[in-house]
Short mmCIF file of C-alpha atoms in Angstrom, two decimals:
data_model
loop_
_atom_site.label_atom_id
_atom_site.label_comp_id
_atom_site.label_asym_id
_atom_site.label_seq_id
_atom_site.Cartn_x
_atom_site.Cartn_y
_atom_site.Cartn_z
CA UNK K 1382 78.90 27.09 -65.08
CA UNK K 1383 78.71 30.60 -66.49
CA UNK K 1384 80.99 33.38 -65.31
CA UNK K 1385 80.15 36.95 -66.23
CA UNK K 1386 83.22 39.23 -66.29
CA UNK K 1387 81.79 42.62 -65.39
CA UNK K 1388 85.00 44.44 -66.39
CA UNK K 1389 84.92 43.24 -70.01
CA UNK K 1390 81.26 42.10 -70.21
CA UNK K 1391 82.45 38.76 -71.55
CA UNK K 1392 80.71 35.55 -70.48
CA UNK K 1393 82.77 32.41 -69.93
CA UNK K 1394 81.47 28.87 -69.80
CA UNK K 1395 83.57 26.63 -67.59
CA UNK K 1396 83.28 23.26 -65.93
CA UNK K 1397 84.45 23.55 -62.34
CA UNK K 1398 85.75 20.50 -60.54
CA UNK K 1399 86.32 20.96 -56.83
CA UNK K 1400 85.67 24.29 -55.17
CA UNK K 1401 86.42 27.90 -55.80
CA UNK K 1402 86.14 30.80 -53.36
CA UNK K 1403 85.64 34.06 -55.13
CA UNK K 1404 84.42 37.32 -53.62
CA UNK K 1405 82.66 39.56 -56.07
CA UNK K 1406 82.85 43.36 -56.01
CA UNK K 1407 79.41 43.36 -54.38
CA UNK K 1408 80.85 41.35 -51.49
CA UNK K 1409 78.88 38.25 -52.44
CA UNK K 1410 80.76 34.97 -52.25
CA UNK K 1411 80.62 32.49 -55.10
CA UNK K 1412 80.10 29.05 -53.59
CA UNK K 1413 80.72 25.84 -55.47
CA UNK K 1414 80.02 22.27 -54.36
CA UNK K 1415 83.19 20.38 -53.38
CA UNK K 1416 82.35 16.65 -53.25
CA UNK K 1417 84.58 14.78 -50.82
CA UNK K 1418 86.38 18.02 -49.88
CA UNK K 1419 88.89 17.23 -52.63
CA UNK K 1420 89.75 20.89 -53.23
CA UNK K 1421 89.20 22.29 -49.74
CA UNK K 1422 91.97 24.62 -48.64
CA UNK K 1423 93.86 23.79 -45.46
CA UNK K 1424 94.18 26.52 -42.87
CA UNK K 1425 96.26 27.12 -39.77
CA UNK K 1426 94.61 26.78 -36.39
CA UNK K 1427 95.76 27.32 -32.81
CA UNK K 1428 93.04 24.93 -31.63
CA UNK K 1429 93.39 21.88 -33.83
CA UNK K 1430 96.16 20.14 -35.77
CA UNK K 1431 95.46 17.30 -38.18
CA UNK K 1432 97.93 15.23 -40.18
CA UNK K 1433 95.81 12.65 -41.96
CA UNK K 1434 98.75 10.81 -43.48
CA UNK K 1435 100.35 10.23 -40.06
CA UNK K 1436 97.02 9.76 -38.29
CA UNK K 1437 97.69 12.68 -35.95
CA UNK K 1438 94.93 14.71 -34.31
CA UNK K 1439 95.81 17.25 -31.63
CA UNK K 1440 93.81 19.82 -29.74
CA UNK K 1441 95.82 22.71 -28.29
CA UNK K 1442 98.97 20.55 -28.59
CA UNK K 1443 97.53 17.50 -26.80
CA UNK K 1444 97.14 14.24 -28.72
CA UNK K 1445 93.52 13.14 -28.90
CA UNK K 1446 94.51 9.75 -27.46
CA UNK K 1447 95.89 11.43 -24.32
CA UNK K 1448 92.80 13.59 -23.90
CA UNK K 1449 90.51 10.57 -24.24
CA UNK K 1450 92.52 8.56 -21.70
CA UNK K 1451 93.34 11.21 -19.12
CA UNK K 1452 90.74 14.00 -19.34
CA UNK K 1453 87.00 14.30 -19.06
CA UNK K 1454 84.52 16.22 -21.20
CA UNK K 1455 84.57 19.38 -19.08
CA UNK K 1456 88.37 19.49 -18.95
CA UNK K 1457 88.59 19.23 -22.74
CA UNK K 1458 85.90 21.89 -23.16
CA UNK K 1459 87.93 24.19 -20.89
CA UNK K 1460 91.06 23.41 -22.92
CA UNK K 1461 89.38 24.26 -26.22
CA UNK K 1462 87.99 27.55 -24.94
CA UNK K 1463 90.83 28.83 -22.76
CA UNK K 1464 93.87 27.16 -24.35
CA UNK K 1465 95.09 25.17 -21.33
CA UNK K 1466 93.85 22.30 -19.25
CA UNK K 1467 92.39 23.61 -15.99
CA UNK K 1468 94.09 23.44 -12.61
CA UNK K 1469 92.15 21.68 -9.84
CA UNK K 1470 90.84 25.06 -8.59
CA UNK K 1471 89.88 26.20 -12.11
CA UNK K 1472 88.17 22.90 -12.83
CA UNK K 1473 86.13 22.99 -9.62
CA UNK K 1474 84.95 26.54 -10.39
CA UNK K 1475 84.26 25.66 -14.06
CA UNK K 1476 82.32 22.52 -13.11
CA UNK K 1477 80.20 24.40 -10.55
CA UNK K 1478 79.30 27.05 -13.15
CA UNK K 1479 78.41 24.41 -15.74
CA UNK K 1480 76.37 22.21 -13.40
CA UNK K 1481 74.21 25.11 -12.20
CA UNK K 1482 72.58 25.38 -15.61
CA UNK K 1483 72.27 21.84 -16.93
CA UNK K 1484 68.50 21.65 -16.57
CA UNK K 1485 66.30 22.10 -19.62
CA UNK K 1486 63.59 24.76 -19.45
CA UNK K 1487 60.01 23.54 -19.74
CA UNK K 1488 59.36 25.82 -22.73
CA UNK K 1489 62.17 24.05 -24.60
CA UNK K 1490 60.41 20.73 -23.90
CA UNK K 1491 57.21 22.19 -25.33
CA UNK K 1492 59.04 23.34 -28.44
CA UNK K 1493 60.49 19.86 -28.86
CA UNK K 1494 57.02 18.35 -28.77
CA UNK K 1495 55.93 20.68 -31.57
CA UNK K 1496 58.28 19.14 -34.15
CA UNK K 1497 56.92 16.67 -36.68
CA UNK K 1498 57.53 13.02 -35.84
CA UNK K 1499 59.93 12.68 -38.78
CA UNK K 1500 61.93 15.88 -38.20
CA UNK K 1501 65.68 15.49 -38.52
CA UNK K 1502 67.34 15.36 -35.06
CA UNK K 1503 70.14 17.76 -36.00
CA UNK K 1504 67.69 20.35 -37.28
CA UNK K 1505 65.71 19.99 -34.07
CA UNK K 1506 68.85 20.39 -31.97
CA UNK K 1507 69.98 23.50 -33.85
CA UNK K 1508 66.63 25.22 -33.47
CA UNK K 1509 66.23 24.28 -29.82
CA UNK K 1510 69.75 25.37 -28.99
CA UNK K 1511 69.28 28.69 -30.74
CA UNK K 1512 66.02 29.24 -28.92
CA UNK K 1513 67.55 28.41 -25.54
CA UNK K 1514 70.77 30.35 -26.03
CA UNK K 1515 69.46 33.46 -27.80
CA UNK K 1516 69.94 35.77 -24.83
CA UNK K 1517 73.04 34.07 -23.46
CA UNK K 1518 75.18 34.47 -26.57
CA UNK K 1519 75.58 38.19 -25.92
CA UNK K 1520 78.34 37.21 -23.53
CA UNK K 1521 80.91 34.94 -25.23
CA UNK K 1522 82.09 33.26 -22.04
CA UNK K 1523 78.54 32.62 -20.84
CA UNK K 1524 77.50 31.50 -24.31
CA UNK K 1525 80.32 28.95 -24.43
CA UNK K 1526 79.37 27.62 -21.02
CA UNK K 1527 75.73 27.28 -22.06
CA UNK K 1528 76.67 25.24 -25.13
CA UNK K 1529 78.62 22.84 -22.91
CA UNK K 1530 75.86 22.70 -20.31
CA UNK K 1531 73.29 21.49 -22.81
#
């Protein structure tokens, strides 16, 4: 790896193991491959807490085991977006909004048929989702609901 120091015009040759995040004066980010996420920096999150050594995974303070046992997909989606599990009234309203738009447009089906037979499923999903949600993402709340609906 070559690093050009624009302040001194010196060029350094270094072997980088892990990852480095460096923002240049131009605003460009230097990206380096980090195999196995060995040097990935941990960050704080209000949504998720992970303690790999203890085997702990929590979403918004709820253990994943409790969410799997006691909540359904739409309740957890509500939790992740709004920060709390829904009340019965909130859940009924949320579910009615989600269920109104679970159908897939016929033009999306046509787009799906246009992919090559060996196209990667995740690439197909990303493109189809983007196509379907392009107009909806202008509104964050509606955009979140549309992701869950599909």
